[in-house]
Coordinates of C-alpha atoms and ligand atoms in Angstrom, one line a residue:
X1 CA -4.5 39.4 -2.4
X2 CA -8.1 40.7 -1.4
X3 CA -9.8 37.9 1.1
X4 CA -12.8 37.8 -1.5
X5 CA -9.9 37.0 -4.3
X6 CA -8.5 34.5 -2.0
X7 CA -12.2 33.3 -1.0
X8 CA -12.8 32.9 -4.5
X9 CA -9.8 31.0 -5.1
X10 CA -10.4 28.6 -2.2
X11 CA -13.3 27.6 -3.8
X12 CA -12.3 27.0 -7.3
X13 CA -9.8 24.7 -5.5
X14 CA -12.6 23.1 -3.4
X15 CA -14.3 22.6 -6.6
X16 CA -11.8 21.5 -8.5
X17 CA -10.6 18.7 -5.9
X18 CA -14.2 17.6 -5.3
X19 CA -14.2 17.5 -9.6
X20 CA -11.1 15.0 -9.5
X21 CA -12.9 13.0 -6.2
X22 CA -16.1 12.8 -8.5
X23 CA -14.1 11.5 -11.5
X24 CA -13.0 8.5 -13.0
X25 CA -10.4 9.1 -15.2
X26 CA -7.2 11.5 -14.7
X27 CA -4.2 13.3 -16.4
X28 CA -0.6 11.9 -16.6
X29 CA 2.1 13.1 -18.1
X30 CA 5.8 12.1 -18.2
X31 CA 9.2 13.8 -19.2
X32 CA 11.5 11.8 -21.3
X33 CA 14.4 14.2 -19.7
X34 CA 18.0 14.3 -21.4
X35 CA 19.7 14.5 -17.9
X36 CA 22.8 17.0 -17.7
X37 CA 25.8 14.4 -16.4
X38 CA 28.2 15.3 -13.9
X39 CA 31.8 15.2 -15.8
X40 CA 33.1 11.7 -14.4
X41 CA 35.6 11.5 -11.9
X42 CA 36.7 9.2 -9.3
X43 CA 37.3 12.1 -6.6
X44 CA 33.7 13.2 -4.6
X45 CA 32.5 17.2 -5.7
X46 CA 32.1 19.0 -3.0
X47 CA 28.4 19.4 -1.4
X48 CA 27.5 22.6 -3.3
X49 CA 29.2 21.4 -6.9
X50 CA 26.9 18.2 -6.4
X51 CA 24.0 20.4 -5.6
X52 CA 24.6 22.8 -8.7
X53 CA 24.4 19.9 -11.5
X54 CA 21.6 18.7 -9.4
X55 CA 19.8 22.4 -9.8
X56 CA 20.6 23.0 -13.7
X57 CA 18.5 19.2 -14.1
X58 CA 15.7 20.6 -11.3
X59 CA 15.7 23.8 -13.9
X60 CA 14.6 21.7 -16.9
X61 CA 12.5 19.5 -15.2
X62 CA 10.5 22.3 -13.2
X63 CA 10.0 23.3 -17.0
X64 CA 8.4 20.1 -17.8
X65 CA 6.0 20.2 -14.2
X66 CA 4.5 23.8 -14.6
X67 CA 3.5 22.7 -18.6
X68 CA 2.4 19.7 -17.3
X69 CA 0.6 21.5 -14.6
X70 CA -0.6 24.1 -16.9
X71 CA -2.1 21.6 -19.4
X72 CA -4.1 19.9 -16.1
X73 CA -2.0 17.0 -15.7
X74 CA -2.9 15.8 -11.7
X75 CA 1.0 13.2 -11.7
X76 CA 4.0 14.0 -13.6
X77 CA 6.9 10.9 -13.7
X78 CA 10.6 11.9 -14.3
X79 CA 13.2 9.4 -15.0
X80 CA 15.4 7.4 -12.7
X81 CA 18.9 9.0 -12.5
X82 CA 17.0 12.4 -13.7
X83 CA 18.6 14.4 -11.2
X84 CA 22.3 13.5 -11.2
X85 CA 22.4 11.1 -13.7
X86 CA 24.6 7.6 -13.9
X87 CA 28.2 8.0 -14.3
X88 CA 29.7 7.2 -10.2
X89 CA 31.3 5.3 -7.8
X90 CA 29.9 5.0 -4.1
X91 CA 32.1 7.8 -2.6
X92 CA 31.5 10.1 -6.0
X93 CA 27.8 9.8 -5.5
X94 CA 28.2 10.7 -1.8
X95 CA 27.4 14.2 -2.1
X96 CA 24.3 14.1 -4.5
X97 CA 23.0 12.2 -1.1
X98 CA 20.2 12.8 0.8
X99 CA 18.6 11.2 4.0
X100 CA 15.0 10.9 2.7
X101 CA 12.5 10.2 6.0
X102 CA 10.1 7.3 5.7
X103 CA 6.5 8.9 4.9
X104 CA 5.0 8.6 7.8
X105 CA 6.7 11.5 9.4
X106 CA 4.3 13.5 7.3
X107 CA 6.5 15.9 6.3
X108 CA 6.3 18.9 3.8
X109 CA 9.8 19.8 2.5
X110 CA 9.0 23.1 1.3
X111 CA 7.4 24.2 4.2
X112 CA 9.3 23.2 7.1
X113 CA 12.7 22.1 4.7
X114 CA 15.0 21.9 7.7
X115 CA 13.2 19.1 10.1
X116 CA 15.4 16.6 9.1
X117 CA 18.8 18.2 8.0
X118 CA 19.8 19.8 4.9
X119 CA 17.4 18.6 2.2
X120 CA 17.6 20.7 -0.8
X121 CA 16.5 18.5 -3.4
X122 CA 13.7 17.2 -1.5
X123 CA 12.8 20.8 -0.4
X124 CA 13.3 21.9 -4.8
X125 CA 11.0 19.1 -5.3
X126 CA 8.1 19.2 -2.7
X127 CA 7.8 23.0 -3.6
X128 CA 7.5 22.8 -7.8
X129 CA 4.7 19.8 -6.2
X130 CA 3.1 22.4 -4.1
X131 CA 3.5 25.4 -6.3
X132 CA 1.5 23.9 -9.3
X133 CA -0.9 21.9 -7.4
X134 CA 0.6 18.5 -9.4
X135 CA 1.7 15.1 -8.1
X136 CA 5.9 15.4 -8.6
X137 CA 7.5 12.0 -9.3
X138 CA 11.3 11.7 -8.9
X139 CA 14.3 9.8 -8.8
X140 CA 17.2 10.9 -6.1
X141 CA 19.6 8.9 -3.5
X142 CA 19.0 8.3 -0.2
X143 CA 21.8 7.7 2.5
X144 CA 21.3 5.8 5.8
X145 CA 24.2 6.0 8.0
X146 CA 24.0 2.8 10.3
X147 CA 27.1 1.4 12.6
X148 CA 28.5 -2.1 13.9
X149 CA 25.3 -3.2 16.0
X150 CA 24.0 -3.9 12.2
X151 CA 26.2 -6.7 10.8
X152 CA 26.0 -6.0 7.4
X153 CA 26.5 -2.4 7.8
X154 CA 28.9 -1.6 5.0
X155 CA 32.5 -0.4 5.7
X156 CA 31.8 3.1 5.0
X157 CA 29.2 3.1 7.7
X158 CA 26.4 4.3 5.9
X159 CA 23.5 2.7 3.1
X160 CA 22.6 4.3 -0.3
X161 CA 19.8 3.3 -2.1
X162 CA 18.3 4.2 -5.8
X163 CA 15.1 6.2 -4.5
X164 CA 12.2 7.3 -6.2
X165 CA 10.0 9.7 -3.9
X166 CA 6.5 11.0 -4.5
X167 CA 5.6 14.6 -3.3
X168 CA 1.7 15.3 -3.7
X169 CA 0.0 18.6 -4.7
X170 CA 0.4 19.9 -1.8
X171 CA 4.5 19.0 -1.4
X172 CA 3.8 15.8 1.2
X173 CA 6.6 13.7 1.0
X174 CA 3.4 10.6 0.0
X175 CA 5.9 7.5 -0.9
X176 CA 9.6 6.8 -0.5
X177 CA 10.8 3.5 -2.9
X178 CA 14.4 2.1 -3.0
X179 CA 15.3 0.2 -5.6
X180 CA 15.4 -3.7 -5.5
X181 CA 17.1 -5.0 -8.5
X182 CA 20.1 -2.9 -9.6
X183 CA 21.0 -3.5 -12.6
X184 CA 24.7 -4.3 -13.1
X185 CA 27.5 -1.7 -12.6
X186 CA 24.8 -0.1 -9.9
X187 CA 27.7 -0.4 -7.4
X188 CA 27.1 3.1 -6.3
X189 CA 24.1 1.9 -4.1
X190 CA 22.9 -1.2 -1.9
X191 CA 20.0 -3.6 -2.2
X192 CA 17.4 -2.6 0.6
X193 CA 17.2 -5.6 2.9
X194 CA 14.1 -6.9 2.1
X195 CA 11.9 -5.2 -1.2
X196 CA 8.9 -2.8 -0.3
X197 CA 6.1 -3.2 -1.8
X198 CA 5.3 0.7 -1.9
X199 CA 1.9 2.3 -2.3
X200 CA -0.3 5.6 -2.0
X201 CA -3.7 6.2 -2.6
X202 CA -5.1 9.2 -4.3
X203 CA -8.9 10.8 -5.5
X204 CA -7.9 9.0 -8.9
X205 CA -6.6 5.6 -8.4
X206 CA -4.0 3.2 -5.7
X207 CA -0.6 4.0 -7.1
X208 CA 2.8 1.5 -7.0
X209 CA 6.0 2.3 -7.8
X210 CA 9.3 1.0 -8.6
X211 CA 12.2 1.1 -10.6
X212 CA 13.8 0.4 -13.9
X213 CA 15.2 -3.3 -13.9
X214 CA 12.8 -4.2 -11.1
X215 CA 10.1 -4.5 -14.2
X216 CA 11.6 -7.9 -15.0
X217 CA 11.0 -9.6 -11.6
X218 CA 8.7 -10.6 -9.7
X219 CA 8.9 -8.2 -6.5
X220 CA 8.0 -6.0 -5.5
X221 CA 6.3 -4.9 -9.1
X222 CA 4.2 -8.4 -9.7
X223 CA 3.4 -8.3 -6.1
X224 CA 2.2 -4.6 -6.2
X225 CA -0.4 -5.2 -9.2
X226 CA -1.3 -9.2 -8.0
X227 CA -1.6 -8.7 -4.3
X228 CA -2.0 -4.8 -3.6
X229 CA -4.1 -4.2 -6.4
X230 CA -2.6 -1.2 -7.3
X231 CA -4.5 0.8 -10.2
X232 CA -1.8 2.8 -11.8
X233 CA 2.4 2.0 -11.7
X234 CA 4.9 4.6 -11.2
X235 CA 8.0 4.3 -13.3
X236 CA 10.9 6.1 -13.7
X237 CA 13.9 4.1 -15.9
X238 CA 16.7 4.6 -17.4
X239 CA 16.3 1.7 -20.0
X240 CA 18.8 1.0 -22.8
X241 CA 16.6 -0.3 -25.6
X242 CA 17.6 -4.0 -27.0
X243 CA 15.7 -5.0 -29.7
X244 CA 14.1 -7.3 -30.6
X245 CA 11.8 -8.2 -26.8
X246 CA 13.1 -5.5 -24.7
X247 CA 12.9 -2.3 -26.3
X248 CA 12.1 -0.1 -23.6
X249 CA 8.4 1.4 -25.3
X250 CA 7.4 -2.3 -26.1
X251 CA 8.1 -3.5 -23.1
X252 CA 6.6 -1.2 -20.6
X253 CA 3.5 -1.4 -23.0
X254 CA 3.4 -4.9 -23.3
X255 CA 3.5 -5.2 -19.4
X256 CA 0.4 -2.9 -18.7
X257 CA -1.4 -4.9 -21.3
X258 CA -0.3 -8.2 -19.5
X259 CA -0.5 -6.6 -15.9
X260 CA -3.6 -5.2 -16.6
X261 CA -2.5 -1.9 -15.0
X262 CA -1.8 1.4 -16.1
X263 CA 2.0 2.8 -16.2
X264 CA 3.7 5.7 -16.4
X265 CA 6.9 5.0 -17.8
X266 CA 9.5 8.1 -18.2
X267 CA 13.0 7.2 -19.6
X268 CA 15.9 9.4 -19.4
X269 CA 17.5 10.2 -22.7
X270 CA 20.7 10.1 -24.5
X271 CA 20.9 8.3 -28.0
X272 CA 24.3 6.9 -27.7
X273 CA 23.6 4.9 -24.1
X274 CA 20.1 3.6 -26.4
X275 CA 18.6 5.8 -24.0
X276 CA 15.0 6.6 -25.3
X277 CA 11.5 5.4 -24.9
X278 CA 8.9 7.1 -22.9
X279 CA 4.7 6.7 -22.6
X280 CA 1.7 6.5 -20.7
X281 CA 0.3 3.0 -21.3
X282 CA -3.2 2.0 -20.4
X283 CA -3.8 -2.0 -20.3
X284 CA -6.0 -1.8 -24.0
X285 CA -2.7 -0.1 -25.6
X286 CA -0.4 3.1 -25.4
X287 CA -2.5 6.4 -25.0
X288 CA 0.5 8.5 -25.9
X289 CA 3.9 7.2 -26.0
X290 CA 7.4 8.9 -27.5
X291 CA 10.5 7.2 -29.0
X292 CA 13.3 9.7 -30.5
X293 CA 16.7 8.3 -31.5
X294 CA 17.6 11.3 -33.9
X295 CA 17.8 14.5 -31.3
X296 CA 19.0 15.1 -27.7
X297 CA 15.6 16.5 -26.8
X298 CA 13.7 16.0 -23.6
X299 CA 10.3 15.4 -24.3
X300 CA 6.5 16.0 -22.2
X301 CA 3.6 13.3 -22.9
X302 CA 0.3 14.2 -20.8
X303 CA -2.7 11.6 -21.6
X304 CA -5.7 11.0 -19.9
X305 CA -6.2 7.1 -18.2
X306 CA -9.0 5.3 -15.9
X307 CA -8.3 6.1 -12.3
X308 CA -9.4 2.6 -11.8
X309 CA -8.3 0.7 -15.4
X310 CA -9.9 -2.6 -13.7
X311 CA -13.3 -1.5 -13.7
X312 CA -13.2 0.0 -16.9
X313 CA -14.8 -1.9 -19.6
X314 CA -12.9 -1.0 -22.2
X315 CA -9.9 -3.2 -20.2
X316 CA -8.6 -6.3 -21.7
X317 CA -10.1 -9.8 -20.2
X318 CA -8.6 -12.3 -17.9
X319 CA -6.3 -14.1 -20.1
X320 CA -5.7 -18.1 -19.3
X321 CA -2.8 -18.1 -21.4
X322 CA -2.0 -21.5 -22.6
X323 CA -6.0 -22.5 -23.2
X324 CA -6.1 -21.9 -26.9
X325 CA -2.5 -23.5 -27.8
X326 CA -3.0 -26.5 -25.5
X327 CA -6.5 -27.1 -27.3
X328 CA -5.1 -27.9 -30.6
X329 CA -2.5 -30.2 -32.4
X330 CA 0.5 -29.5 -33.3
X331 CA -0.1 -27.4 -37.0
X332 CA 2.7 -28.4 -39.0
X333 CA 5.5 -31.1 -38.6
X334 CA 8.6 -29.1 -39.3
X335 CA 11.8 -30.7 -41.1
X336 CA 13.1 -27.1 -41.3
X337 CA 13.6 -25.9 -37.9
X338 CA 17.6 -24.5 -37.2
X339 CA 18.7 -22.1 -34.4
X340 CA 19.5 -18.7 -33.8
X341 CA 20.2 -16.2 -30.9
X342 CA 18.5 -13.9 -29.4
X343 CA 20.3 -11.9 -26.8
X344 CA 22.2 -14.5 -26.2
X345 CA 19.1 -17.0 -26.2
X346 CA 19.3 -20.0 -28.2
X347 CA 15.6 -19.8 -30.2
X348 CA 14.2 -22.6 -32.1
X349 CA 13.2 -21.2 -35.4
X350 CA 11.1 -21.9 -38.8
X351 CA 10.6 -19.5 -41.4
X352 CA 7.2 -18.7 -42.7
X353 CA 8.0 -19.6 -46.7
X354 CA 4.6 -19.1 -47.8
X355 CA 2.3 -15.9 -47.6
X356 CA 0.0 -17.5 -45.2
X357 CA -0.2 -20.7 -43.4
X358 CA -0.4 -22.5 -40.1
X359 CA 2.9 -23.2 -38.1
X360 CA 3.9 -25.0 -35.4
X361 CA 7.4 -24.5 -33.6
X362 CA 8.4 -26.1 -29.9
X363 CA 11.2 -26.1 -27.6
X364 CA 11.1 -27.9 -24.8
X365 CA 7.9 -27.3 -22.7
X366 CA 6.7 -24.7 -25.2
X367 CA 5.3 -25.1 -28.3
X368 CA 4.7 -21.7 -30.2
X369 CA 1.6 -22.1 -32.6
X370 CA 0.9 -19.0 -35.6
X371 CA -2.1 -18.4 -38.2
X372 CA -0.6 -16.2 -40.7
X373 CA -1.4 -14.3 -44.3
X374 CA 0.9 -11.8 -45.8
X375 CA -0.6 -8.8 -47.3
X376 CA 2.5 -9.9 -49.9
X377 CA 5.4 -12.7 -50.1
X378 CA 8.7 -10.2 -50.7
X379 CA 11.5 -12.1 -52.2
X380 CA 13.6 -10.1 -50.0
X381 CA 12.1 -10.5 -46.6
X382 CA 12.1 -13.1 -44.3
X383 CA 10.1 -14.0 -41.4
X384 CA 10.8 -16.9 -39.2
X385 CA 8.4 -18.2 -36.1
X386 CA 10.6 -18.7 -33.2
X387 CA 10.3 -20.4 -29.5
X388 CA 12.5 -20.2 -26.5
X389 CA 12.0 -22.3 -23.4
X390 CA 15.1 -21.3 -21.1
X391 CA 16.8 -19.4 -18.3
X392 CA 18.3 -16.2 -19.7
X393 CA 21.4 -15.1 -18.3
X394 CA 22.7 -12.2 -19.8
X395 CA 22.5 -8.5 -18.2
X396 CA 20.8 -10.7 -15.4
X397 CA 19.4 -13.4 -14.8
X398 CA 15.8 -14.4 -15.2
X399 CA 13.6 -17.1 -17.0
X400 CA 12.0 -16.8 -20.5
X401 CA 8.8 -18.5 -22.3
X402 CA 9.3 -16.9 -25.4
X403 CA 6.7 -17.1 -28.5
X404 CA 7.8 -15.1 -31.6
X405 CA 6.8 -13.6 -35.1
X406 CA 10.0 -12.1 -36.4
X407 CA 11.6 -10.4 -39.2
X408 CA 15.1 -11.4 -40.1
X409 CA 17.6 -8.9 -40.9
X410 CA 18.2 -10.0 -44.7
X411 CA 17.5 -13.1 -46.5
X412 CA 20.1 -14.7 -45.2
X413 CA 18.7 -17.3 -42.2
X414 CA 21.7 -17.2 -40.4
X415 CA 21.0 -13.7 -39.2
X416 CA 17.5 -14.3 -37.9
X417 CA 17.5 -13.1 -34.5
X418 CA 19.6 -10.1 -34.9
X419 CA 18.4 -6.9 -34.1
X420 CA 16.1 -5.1 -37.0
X421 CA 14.3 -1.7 -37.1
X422 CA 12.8 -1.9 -40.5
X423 CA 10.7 -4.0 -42.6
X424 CA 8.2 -3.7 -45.5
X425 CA 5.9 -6.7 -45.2
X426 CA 2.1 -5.5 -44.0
X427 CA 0.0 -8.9 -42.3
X428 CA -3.9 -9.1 -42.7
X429 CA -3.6 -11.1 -40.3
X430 CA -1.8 -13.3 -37.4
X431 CA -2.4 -15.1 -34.2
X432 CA 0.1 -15.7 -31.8
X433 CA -0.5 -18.7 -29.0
X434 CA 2.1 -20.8 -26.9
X435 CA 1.5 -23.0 -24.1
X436 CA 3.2 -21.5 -21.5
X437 CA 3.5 -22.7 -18.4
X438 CA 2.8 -19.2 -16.2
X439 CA 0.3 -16.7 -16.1
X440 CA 2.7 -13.7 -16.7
X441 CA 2.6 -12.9 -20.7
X442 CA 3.4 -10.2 -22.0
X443 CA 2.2 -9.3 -25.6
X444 CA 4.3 -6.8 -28.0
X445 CA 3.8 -6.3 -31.3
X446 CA 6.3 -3.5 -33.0
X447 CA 6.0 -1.8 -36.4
X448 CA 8.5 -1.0 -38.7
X449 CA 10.6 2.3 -37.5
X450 CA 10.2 1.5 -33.7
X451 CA 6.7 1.5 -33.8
X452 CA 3.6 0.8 -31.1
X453 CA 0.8 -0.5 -32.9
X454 CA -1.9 0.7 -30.6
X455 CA -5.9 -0.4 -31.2
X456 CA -4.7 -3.0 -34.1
X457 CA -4.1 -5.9 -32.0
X458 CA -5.7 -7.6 -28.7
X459 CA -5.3 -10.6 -27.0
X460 CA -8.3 -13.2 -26.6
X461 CA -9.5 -15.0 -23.2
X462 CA -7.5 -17.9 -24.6
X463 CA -4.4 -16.3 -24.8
X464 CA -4.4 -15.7 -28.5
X465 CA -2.5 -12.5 -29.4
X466 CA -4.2 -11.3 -33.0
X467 CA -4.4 -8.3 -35.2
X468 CA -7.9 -6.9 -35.2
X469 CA -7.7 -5.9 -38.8
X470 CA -4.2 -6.5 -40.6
X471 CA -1.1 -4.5 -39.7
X472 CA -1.7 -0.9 -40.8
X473 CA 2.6 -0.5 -41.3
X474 CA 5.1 -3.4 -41.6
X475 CA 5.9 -5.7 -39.5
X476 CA 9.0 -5.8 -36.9
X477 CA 7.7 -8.5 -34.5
X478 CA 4.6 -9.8 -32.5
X479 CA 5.9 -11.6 -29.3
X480 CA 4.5 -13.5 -26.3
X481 CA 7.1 -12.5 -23.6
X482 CA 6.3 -14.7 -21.2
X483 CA 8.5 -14.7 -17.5
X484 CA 8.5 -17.9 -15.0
X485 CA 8.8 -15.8 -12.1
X486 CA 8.9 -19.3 -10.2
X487 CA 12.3 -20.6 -11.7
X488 CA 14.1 -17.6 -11.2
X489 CA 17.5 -17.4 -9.7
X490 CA 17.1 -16.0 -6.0
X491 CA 17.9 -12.3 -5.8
X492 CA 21.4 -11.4 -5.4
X493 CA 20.9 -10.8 -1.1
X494 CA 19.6 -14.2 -0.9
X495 CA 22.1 -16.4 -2.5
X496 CA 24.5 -16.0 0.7
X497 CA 21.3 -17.0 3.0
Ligands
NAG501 C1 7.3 28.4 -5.1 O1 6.6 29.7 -4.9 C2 7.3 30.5 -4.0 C3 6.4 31.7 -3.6 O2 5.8 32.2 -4.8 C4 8.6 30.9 -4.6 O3 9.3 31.7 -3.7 C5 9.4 29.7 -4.9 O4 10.6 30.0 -5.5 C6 8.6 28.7 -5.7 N1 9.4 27.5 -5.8 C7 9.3 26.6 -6.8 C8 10.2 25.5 -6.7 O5 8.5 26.8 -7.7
NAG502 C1 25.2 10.1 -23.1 O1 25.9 9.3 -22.1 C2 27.3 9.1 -22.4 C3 27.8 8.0 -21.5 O2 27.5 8.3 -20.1 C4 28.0 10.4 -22.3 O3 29.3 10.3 -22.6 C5 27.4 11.4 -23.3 O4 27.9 12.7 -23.1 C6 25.9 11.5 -23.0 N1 25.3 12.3 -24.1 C7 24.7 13.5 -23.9 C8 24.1 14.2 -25.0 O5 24.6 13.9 -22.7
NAG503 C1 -4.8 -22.6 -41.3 O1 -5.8 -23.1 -40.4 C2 -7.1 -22.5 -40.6 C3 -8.0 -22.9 -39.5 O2 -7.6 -24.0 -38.8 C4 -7.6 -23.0 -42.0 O3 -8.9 -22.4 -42.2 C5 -6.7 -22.5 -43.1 O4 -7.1 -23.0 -44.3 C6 -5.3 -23.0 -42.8 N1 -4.4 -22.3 -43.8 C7 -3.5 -23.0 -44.5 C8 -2.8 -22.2 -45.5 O5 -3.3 -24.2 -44.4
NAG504 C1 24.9 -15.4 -43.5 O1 25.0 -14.8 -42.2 C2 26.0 -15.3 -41.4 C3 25.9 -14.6 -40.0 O2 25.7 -13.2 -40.1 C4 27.4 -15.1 -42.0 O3 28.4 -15.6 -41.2 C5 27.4 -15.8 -43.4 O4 28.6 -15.5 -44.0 C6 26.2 -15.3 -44.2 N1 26.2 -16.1 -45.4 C7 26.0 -15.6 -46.6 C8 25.9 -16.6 -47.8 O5 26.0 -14.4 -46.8

């Protein structure tokens, strides 16, 4: 290179990083990434097998970061598990190990890779970061050998942890997460000791980050939106959809709207683990969000967000959740309430038997309150209004204010509550309050086929979730997913305190 072409390229850089200091908003993108599995075995590969499944996943997803680079994304998310994927024991994820420094080394892996031992992942990583100038998000294992000064040192003598790690566009090792609620079966890894609340700033926005299950909880990812006032979250998953609440792109969505916060959420994918789901959610709605249960494709969303979604006024209000519901009477007196389950949950239900009307449905602190009108009364579809008031306790253990608008799977009321996809009934219009009893809601409303409904709904200061003008497609559910962090079970390393 000629020192005028490499003048000239200094200072489209310098321009181009004093652009993104100057501006407000930024590009994301995520890769929904159909990881390449190990074949399962009990028995530990040896250091170069690991390393060779880990490089044909590295292959795609350096793919997916020069694209994203190329079309000017700034942060690209891959999935939890991306790398190696899910399918081990803790000695057969030994070798996919790495001992990942804490940040503050200030370290570049792809420039000095050797500084702290063999790192090849992290050294892969850093350098597709560095290379094309782009924020590279990932999700790898970290080991920790410790000994018998440390009490709960584990028998093997050494700590793994679910890590995400965040390299920035010029291959710094920036943030260094590990995850603190593993979901069950995780018994490849450890629970760090205490959870880190784990942030970076940047020219477009205070980024968190955490993991998967950790959505559901209260820390570290309440803590990193309440208290550290992060802008944007960070989230790999590897999320198996269960309809009708937790479906992964409903969830996450639903979560920035209640958060407030903007998240990148990238799922891994594989249609027979319900592994799908992906998007980049700003608190008014998705921008861009992808949801594929027919192919084995990975798939690349870029969208652009508000570096700082808080000062933004196209955000949502503070909501004071319970002010609307708790202002009224009850509106109906139901003789026709029966049960059903939900994932287990036992739901109070009515069905909505006329095409529009007021209802009233409550289960013990909650009462669940819905305007309705039908863009048309089926014969063959049923809608019920549902409340649950209770600790969940299946696939973990946490504690639910639900508020519902559901469709049943057939006529049949015995079936409300089952999982459904489809439906044909349009709404001109509903409102959805409840009066919970915490100020952590979070609204979803899903359309027929899997659907976000993004821009057709918003939730009012009072805590009313309404459609802004009718459902443009039919109608799965609209939900007010509310969590009492407060009445939790203590996490798994606390119990034995
Ligand atoms: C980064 O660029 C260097 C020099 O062009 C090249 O040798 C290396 O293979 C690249 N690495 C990645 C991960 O893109
Ligand atoms: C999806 O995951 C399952 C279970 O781990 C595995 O058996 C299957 O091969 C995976 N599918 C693909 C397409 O990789
Ligand atoms: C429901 O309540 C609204 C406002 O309180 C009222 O205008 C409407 O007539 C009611 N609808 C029915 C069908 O009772
Ligand atoms: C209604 O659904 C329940 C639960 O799926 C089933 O056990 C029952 O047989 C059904 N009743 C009729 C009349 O189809």
């Amino acid at each position: 290179m000629l020192p005028s072409q490499a003048l000239l390229l200094a200072v489209v850089f310098a321009l181009a990083a004093l652009q993104a200091l100057a501006s407000d908003t930024f590009m994301a993108a995520v890769y929904e990434h159909a990881v390449i599995l190990p074949h399962p075995t009990q028995e530990p590969v040896s250091p170069s097998d690991a390393l060779a499944l880990m490089d044909k996943n590295m292959d795609v997803l350096e793919g997916a970061i020069k694209e994203a680079a190329q079309q000017g994304a700034h942060i690209i998310v891959t999935p939890e598990d991306g790398i190696y994927g899910w399918r081990f024991t803790r000695e057969s994820i030994y070798p996919y190990l790495e001992d990942i420094p804490d940040p503050v080394v200030n370290w570049i892996p792809c420039t000095d890779p050797s500084r702290f031992g063999p790192a090849p992942v992290q050294e892969r990583l850093s350098c597709m970061a560095r290379n094309n100038s782009i924020y590279v998000v990932a999700n790898i294992g970290d080991k920790k050998p410790c000994d018998s000064s440390d009490p709960s040192c584990p028998r093997d003598g050494r700590y793994q942890y679910n890590t995400d790690v965040v390299f920035d566009a010029q291959g710094k090792l920036v943030a260094r997460y590990h995850k603190y609620n593993l979901f069950l079966g995780e018994n490849q890894f450890n629970y760090p000791k205490e959870p880190e609340a784990v942030t970076f700033e940047t020219p477009f926005g205070k980024f968190g980050i955490f993991t998967c299950f950790d959505i559901l909880f209260y820390e570290p990812a309440v803590v990193l939106v309440s208290k550290m006032q992060v802008d944007t979250v960070l989230f790999p998953t590897a999320w198996m959809n269960v309809l009708p609440f937790l479906t992964a792109i409903e969830f996450h969505s639903a979560w920035a709207m209640g958060m407030r916060v903007n998240v990148l959420a990238a799922n891994t994918h594989n249609t027979s683990m319900e592994m799908t789901g992906s998007g980049i959610y700003a608190p008014a709605g998705a921008r861009t969000y992808s949801y594929n249960m027919k192919t084995e494709d990975g798939h690349l969303l870029i969208a652009e967000l508000d570096a700082h979604p808080r000062l933004s006024p196209a955000s949502p209000p503070a909501v004071s959740w319970n002010s609307y519901a708790l202002s009224v009477e009850r509106f109906s007196q139901n003789d026709h309430e029966f049960t059903g389950i939900i994932f287990e949950d036992l739901f109070t239900f009515t069905a909505l038997t006329e095409p529009g009307g007021n209802l009233t449905v409550c289960q013990k602190d909650l009462c669940c309150h819905l305007s309705y009108k039908m863009a048309e009364k089926r014969d063959d579809e049923v809608y019920v209004l549902g409340a649950f008031d209770g600790l969940h306790v299946i696939e973990g253990q946490y504690y639910l204010q639900i508020c519902t608008l559901l469709k049943c799977p057939s006529t049949n009321l015995s079936t409300c509550g089952q999982p459904v996809e489809m439906a044909q009934t349009k709404f001109e219009m509903f409102s959805l309050s409840g009066t919970f009893g915490t100020s952590y809601v979070f609204p979803e409303v899903l359309y027929s086929g899997v659907q976000l409904a993004p821009g057709e709904f918003k939730v009012l200061r009072d805590g009313r979730l309404k459609s802004k003008h009718g459902t443009s497609k039919p109608l799965i559910t609209a939900t007010l997913f509310g969590r009492l962090y407060e009445k939790d079970q203590p996490h798994p390393l606390r119990i034995s305190l």
